[in-house]
Short mmCIF file of C-alpha atoms in Angstrom, two decimals:
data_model
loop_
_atom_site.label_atom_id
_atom_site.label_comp_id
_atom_site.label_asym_id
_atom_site.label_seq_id
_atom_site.Cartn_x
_atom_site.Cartn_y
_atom_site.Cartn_z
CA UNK A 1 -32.09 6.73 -0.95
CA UNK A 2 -28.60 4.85 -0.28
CA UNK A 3 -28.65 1.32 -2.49
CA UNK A 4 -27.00 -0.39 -0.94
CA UNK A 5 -27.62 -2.90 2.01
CA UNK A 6 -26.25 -4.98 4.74
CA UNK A 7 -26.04 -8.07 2.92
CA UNK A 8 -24.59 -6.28 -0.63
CA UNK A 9 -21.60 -5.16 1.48
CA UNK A 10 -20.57 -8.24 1.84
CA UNK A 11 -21.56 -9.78 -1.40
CA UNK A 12 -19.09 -7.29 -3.00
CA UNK A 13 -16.05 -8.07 -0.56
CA UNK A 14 -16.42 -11.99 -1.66
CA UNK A 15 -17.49 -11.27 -5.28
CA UNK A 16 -14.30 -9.66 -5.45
CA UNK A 17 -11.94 -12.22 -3.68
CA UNK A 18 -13.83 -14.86 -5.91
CA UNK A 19 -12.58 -13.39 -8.77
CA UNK A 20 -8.97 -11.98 -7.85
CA UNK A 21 -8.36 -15.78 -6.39
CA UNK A 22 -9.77 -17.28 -9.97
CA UNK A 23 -7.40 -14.70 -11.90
CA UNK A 24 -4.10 -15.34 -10.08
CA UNK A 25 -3.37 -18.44 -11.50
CA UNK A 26 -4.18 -16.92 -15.41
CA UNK A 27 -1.75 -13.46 -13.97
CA UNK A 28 1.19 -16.03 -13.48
CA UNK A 29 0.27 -17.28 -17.01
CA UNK A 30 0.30 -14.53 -18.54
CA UNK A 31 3.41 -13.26 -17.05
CA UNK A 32 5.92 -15.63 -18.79
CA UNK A 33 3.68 -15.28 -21.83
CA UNK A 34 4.61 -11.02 -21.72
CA UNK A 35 8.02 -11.23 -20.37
CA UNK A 36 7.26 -9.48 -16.86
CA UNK A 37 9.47 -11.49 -14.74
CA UNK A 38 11.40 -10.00 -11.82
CA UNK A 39 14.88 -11.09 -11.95
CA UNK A 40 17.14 -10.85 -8.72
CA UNK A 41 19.81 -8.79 -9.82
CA UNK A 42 20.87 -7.38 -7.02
CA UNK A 43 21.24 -7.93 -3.53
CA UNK A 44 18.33 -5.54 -2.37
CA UNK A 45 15.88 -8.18 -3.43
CA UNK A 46 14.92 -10.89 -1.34
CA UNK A 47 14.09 -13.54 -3.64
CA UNK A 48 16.79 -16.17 -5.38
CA UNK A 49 15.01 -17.03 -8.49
CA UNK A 50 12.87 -15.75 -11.47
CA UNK A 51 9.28 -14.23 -10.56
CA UNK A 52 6.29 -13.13 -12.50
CA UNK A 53 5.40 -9.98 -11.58
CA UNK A 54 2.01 -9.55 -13.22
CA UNK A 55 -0.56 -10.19 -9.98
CA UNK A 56 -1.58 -6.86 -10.03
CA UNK A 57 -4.05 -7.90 -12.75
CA UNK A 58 -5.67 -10.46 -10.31
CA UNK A 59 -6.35 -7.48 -8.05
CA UNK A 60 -7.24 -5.08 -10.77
CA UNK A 61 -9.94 -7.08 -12.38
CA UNK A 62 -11.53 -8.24 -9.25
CA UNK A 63 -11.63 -4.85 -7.37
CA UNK A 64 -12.69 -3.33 -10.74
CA UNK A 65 -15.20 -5.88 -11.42
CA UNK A 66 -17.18 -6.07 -7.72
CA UNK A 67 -17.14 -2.00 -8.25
CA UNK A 68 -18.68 -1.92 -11.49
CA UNK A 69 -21.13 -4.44 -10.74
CA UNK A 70 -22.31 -2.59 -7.55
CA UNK A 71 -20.78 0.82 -7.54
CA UNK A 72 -20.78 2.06 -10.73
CA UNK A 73 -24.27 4.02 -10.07
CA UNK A 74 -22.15 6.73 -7.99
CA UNK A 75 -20.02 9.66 -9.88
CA UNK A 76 -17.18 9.66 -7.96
CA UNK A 77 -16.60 6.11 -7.63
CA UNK A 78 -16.83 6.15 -11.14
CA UNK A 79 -13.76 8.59 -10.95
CA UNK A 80 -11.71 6.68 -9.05
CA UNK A 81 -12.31 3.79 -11.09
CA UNK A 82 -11.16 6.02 -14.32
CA UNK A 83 -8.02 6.91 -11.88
CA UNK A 84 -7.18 3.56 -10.56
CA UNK A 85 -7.43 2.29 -14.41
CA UNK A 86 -4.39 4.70 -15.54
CA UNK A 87 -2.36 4.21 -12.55
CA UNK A 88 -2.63 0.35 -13.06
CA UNK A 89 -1.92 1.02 -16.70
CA UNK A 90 1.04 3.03 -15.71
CA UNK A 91 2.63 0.83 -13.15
CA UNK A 92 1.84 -2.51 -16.26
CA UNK A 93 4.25 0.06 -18.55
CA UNK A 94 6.61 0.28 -15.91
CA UNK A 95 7.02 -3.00 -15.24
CA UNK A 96 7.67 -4.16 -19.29
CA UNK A 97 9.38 -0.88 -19.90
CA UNK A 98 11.60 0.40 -16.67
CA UNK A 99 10.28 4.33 -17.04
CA UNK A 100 12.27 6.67 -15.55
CA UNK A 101 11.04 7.69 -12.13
CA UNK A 102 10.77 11.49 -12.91
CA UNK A 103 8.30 10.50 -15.70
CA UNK A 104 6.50 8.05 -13.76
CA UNK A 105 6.47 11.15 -10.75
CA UNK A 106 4.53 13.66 -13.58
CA UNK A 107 2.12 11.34 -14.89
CA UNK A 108 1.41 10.25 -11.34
CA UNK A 109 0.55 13.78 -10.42
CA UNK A 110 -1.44 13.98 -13.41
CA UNK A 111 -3.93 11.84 -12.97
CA UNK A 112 -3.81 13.15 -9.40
CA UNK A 113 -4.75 16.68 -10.95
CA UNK A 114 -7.80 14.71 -13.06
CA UNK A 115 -9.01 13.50 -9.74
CA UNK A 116 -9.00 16.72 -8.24
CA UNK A 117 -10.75 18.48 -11.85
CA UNK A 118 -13.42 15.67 -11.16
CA UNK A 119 -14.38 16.59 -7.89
CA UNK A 120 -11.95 14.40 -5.40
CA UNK A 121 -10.86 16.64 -3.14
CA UNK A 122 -9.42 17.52 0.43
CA UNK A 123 -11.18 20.97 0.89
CA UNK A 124 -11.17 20.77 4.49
CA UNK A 125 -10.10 19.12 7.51
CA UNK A 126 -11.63 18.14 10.82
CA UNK A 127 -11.14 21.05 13.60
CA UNK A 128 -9.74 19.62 16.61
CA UNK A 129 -9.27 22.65 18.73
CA UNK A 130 -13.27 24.00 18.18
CA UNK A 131 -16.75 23.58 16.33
CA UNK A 132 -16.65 22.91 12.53
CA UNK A 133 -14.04 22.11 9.99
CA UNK A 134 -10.69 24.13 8.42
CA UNK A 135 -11.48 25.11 5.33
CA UNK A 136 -9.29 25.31 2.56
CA UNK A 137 -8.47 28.05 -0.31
CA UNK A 138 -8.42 26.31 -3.86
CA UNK A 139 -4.74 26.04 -4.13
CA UNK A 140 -3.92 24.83 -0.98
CA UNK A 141 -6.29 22.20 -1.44
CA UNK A 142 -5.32 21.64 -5.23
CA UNK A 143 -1.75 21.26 -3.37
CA UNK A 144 -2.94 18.59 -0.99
CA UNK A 145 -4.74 16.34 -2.90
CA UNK A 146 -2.14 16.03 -5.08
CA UNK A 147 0.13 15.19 -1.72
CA UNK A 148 -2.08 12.98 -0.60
CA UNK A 149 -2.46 11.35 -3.60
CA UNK A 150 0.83 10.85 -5.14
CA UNK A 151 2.53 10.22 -1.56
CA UNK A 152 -0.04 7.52 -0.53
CA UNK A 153 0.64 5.67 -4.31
CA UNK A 154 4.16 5.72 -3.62
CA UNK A 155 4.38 4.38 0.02
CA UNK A 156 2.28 1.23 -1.19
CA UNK A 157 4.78 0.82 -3.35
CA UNK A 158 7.77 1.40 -1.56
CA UNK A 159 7.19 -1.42 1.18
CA UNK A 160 6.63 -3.54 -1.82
CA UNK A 161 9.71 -5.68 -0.44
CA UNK A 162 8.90 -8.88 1.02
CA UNK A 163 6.15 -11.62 -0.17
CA UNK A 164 3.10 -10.45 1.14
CA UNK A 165 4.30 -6.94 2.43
CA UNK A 166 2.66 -4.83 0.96
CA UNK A 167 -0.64 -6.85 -0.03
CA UNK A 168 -1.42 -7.46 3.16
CA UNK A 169 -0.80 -4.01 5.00
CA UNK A 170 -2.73 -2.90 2.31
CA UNK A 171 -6.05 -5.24 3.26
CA UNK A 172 -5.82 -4.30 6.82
CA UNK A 173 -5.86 -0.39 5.89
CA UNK A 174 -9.07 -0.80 3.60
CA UNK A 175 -10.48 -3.08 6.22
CA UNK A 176 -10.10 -0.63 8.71
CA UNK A 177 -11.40 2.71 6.53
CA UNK A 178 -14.34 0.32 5.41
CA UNK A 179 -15.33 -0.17 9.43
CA UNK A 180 -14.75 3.28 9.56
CA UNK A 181 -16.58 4.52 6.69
CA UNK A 182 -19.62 1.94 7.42
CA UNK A 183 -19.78 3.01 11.32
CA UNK A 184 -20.33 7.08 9.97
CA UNK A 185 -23.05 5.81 7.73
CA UNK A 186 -20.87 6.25 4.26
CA UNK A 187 -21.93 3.00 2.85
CA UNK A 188 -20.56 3.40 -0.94
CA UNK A 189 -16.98 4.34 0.44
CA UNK A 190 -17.02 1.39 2.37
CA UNK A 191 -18.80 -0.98 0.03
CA UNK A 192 -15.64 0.46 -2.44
CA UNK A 193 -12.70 -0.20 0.40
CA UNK A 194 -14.40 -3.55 0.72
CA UNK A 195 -14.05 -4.24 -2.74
CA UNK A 196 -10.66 -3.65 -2.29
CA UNK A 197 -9.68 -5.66 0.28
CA UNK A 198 -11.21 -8.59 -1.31
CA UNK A 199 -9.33 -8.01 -4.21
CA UNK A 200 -6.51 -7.97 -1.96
CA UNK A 201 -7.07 -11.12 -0.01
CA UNK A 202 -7.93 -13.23 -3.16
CA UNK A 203 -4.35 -12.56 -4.49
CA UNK A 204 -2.47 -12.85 -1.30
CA UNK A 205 -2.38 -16.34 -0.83
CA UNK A 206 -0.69 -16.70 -3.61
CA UNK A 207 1.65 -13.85 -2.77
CA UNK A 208 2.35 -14.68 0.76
CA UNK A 209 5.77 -16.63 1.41
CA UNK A 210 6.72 -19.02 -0.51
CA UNK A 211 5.42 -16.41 -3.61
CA UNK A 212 3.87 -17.74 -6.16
CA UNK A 213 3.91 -14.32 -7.70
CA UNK A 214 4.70 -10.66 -7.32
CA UNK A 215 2.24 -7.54 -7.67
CA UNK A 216 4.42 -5.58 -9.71
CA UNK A 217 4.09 -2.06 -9.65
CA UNK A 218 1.00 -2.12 -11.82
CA UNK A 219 -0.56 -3.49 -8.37
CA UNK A 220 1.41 -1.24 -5.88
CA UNK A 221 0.71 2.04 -7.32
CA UNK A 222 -2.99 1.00 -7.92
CA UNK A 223 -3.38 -0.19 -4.24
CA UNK A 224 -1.89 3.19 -3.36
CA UNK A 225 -3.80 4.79 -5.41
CA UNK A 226 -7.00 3.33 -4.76
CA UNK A 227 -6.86 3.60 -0.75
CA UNK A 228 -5.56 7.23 -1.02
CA UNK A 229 -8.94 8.07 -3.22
CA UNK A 230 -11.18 6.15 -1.49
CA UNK A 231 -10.33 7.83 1.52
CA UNK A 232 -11.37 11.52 0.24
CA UNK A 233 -14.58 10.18 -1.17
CA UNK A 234 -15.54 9.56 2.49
CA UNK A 235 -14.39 13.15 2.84
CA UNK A 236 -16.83 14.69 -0.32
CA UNK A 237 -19.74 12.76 1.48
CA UNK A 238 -19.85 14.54 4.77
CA UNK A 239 -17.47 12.37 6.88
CA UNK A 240 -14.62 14.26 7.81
CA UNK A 241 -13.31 12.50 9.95
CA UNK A 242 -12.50 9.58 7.11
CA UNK A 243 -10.32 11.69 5.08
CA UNK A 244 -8.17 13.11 8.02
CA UNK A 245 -7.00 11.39 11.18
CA UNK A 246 -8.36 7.96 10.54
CA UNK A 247 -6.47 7.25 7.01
CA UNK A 248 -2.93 9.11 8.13
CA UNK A 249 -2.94 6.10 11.40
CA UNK A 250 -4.61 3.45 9.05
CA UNK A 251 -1.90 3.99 6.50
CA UNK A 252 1.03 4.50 9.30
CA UNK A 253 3.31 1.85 8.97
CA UNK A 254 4.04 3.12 4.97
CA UNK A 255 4.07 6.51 5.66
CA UNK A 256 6.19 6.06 8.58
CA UNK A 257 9.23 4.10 5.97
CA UNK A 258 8.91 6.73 3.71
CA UNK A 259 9.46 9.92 5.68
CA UNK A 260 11.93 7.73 7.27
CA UNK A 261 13.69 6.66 3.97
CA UNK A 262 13.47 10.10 2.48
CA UNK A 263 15.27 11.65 6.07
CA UNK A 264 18.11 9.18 5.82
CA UNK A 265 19.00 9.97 2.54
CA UNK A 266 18.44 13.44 2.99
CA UNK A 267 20.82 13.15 5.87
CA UNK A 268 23.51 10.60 4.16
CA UNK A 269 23.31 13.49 1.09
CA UNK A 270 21.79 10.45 -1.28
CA UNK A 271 18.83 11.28 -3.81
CA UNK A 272 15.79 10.72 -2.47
CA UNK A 273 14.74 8.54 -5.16
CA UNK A 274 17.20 6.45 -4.84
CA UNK A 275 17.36 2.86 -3.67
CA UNK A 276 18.50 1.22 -0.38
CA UNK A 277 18.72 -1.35 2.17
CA UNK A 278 17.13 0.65 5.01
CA UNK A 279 13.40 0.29 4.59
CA UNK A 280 12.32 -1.48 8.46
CA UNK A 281 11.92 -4.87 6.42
CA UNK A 282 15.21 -4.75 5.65
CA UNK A 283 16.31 -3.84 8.45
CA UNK A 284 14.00 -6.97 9.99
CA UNK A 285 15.45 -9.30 7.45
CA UNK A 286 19.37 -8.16 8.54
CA UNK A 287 17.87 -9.24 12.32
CA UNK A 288 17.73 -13.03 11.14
CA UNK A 289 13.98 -12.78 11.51
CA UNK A 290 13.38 -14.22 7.95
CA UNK A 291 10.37 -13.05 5.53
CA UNK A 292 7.51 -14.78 7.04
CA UNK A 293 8.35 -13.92 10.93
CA UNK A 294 9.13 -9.79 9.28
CA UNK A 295 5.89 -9.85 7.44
CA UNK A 296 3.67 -10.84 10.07
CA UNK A 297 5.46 -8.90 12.67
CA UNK A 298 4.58 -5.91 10.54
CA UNK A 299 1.18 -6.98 10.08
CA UNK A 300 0.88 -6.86 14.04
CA UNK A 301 2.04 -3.15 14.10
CA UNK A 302 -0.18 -1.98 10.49
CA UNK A 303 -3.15 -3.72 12.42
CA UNK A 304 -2.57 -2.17 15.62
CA UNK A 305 -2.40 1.42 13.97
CA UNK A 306 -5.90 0.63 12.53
CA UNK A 307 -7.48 -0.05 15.45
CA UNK A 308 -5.92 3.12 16.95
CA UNK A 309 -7.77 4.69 13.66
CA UNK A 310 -10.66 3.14 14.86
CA UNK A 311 -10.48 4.69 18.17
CA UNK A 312 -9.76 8.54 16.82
CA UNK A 313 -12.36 8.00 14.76
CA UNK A 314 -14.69 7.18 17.70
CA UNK A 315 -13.10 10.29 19.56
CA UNK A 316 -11.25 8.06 21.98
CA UNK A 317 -8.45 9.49 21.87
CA UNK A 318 -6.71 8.40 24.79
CA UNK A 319 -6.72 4.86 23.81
CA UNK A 320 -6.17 5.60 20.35
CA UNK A 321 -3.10 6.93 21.46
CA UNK A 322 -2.25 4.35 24.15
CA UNK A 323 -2.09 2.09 20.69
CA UNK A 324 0.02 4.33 18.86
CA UNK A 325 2.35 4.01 21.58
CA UNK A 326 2.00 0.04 21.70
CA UNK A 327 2.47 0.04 18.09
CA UNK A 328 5.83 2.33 18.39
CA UNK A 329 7.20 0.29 21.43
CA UNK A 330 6.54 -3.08 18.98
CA UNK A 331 8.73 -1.73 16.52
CA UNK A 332 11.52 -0.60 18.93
CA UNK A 333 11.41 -4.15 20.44
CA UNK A 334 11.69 -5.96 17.03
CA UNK A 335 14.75 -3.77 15.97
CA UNK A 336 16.40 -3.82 19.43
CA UNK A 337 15.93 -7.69 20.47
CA UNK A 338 19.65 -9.07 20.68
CA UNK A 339 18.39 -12.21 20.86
CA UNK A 340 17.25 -12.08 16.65
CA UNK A 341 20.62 -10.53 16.34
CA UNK A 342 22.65 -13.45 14.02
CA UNK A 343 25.65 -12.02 12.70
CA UNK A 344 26.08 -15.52 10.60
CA UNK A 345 22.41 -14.93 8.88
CA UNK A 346 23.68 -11.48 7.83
CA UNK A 347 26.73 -12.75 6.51
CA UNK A 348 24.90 -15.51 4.90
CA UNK A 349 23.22 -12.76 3.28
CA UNK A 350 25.82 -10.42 2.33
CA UNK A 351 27.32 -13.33 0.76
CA UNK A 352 24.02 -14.42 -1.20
CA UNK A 353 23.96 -10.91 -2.68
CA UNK A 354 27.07 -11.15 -3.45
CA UNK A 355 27.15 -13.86 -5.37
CA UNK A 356 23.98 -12.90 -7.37
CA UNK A 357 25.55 -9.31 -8.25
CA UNK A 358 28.52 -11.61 -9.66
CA UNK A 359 26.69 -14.20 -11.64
CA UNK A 360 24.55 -11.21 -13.05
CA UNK A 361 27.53 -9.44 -13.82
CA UNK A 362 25.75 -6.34 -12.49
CA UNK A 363 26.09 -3.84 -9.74
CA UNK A 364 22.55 -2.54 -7.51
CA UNK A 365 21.00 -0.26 -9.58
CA UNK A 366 18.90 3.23 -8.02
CA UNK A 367 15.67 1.50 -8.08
CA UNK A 368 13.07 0.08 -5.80
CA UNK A 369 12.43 -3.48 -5.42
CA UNK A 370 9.42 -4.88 -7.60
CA UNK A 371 7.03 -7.37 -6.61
#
């Protein structure tokens, strides 16, 4: 017999916010206290001045906290729990200790493969073209679970550019599984995505621009993390259609920069790890549009991809993709618009970054920006 209720859902959504938004202030704190400040260095960051970078604890503690107090009954929440505890840990290290990305890549896939060795996994995928689902031999789904995974953990992180960026395109994507999951009758994945999101939300307005404080990557990689698991737990408990469709158009507007980012360096012969100015919020920011006006534009387009989740999910697919479409056309629009074309704001930027890169003494280094 399921546990949980109506009302609990929502009890764990505030429960969560509660705390996160009672931890933020103590996160900033303890930031100065630890030394994990982001300093603008270079002129891929958009900030002018010192930040803590330690809010990923906020989120941590009060996504961790709602789960354990309602959650912690089911096996494979208790899983990703275990999993979103390392990768937090990992991104914390990170931000003290700069790792190298290559080792940061391994031990991301290895708590990918622990997920998988505890029962996490995409074994199948929702036929479209008949009856039934696709199964999957054991290394091909071995192979995508660690895909899913490690990709989904690194595309959080990697729009982790602007105050409130990534944060908030995060909340609407576990709002949007946890309507899924709830709709198909999967009541602990959702209950977990809800915990999430108000997690998320506590922290943000703190976050949001002006920033308060950053996430860091200890909270990017374990919002990636977490919304990338979450999603195949829907999948181990009978709803396909959670782990397939609905979380690739949920999650679009990250996985969208990434492949992007990846083909343009592929194309300008760069390494794909390395850093640049083309993620679309930079390229919103070069536009004049500022950080606020860029963040919420991109809100618009994450939310409108959810909805379009929402519709797949309810096989309307038709509409579903009419909002893809929308959501495409949006983007096109903001990038195109010669009217948010100020040649002086870029300049005024060029010359910002200049200046920062000469007081540092320092030239951009081949990393992403931190938050």
């Amino acid at each position: 017999m399921n546990r949980l209720i109506y009302d609990e859902l929502w009890i764990i959504f505030i429960l969560a916010l509660f705390i996160s938004m009672a931890f933020t202030p103590i996160a900033i704190k303890v930031a100065y206290r630890i030394g994990a400040i982001d300093v603008p260095k270079d002129g891929r960051r958009m900030h002018t001045r010192a930040m803590p970078r330690f809010g990923g604890m906020a989120i941590f503690i009060g996504t961790m906290g709602s789960m354990a107090a309602f959650l912690s009954f089911d096996r494979q929440i208790v899983g990703v729990m275990i999993g979103g505890t390392l990768m937090y840990l990992l991104g914390i290290i990170d931000d003290l200790k700069n790792l190298p990305a290559k080792l940061k890549f391994l031990v991301q896939i290895g708590i990918a493969a622990l997920m998988y060795g505890w029962g996490l996994r995409i074994a199948f995928l929702t036929n479209f073209f008949g009856e039934g689902n696709l199964a999957f031999a054991a290394p091909v789904s071995f192979f995508l679970t660690i895909l899913w995974i490690v990709g989904i953990t690194n595309t959080v992180n990697l729009i982790d550019g602007l105050d409130g960026l990534a944060a908030g395109t995060s909340a609407i994507s576990a709002l949007c599984l946890a309507y899924v999951a709830y709709i198909f009758g999967q009541y602990i994945p959702a209950a977990a995505m809800l915990a999430l999101a108000g997690g998320i939300l506590g922290f943000l307005p703190f976050n949001f621009y002006p920033a308060k404080i950053f996430m860091g990557d200890g909270g990017s990689l374990f919002l990636g993390f977490m919304l990338s698991a979450l999603s195949i737990v829907g999948l181990t408990k009978g709803a396909a259609v959670i782990a397939t469709s609905v979380p690739i158009f949920v999650l679009g507007l990250p996985i969208f920069d990434t492949a992007f980012a990846i083909f343009r360096r592929l194309i300008n012969k760069r390494p794909i790890m390395e850093a640049d100015k083309g993620h679309l919020h930079h390229r919103l920011m070069n536009l004049g549009y500022g950080q606020r006006r860029a963040t919420l534009m991109l809100y618009c387009v994450s939310a409108i991809m959810g909805v379009a989740a929402v519709m797949f999910s309810r096989n309307l697919n038709v509409e579903g993709f009419g909002l893809v479409a929308v959501a495409v056309m949006q983007i096109y629009i903001f990038l195109t618009d010669p009217n948010h074309v100020l040649p002086q704001i870029r300049q005024e930027q060029e010359e910002k970054a200049r200046a920062i890169e000469a007081a540092a003494g320092l030239t951009p280094e081949a990393e992403e920006p931190k938050k």
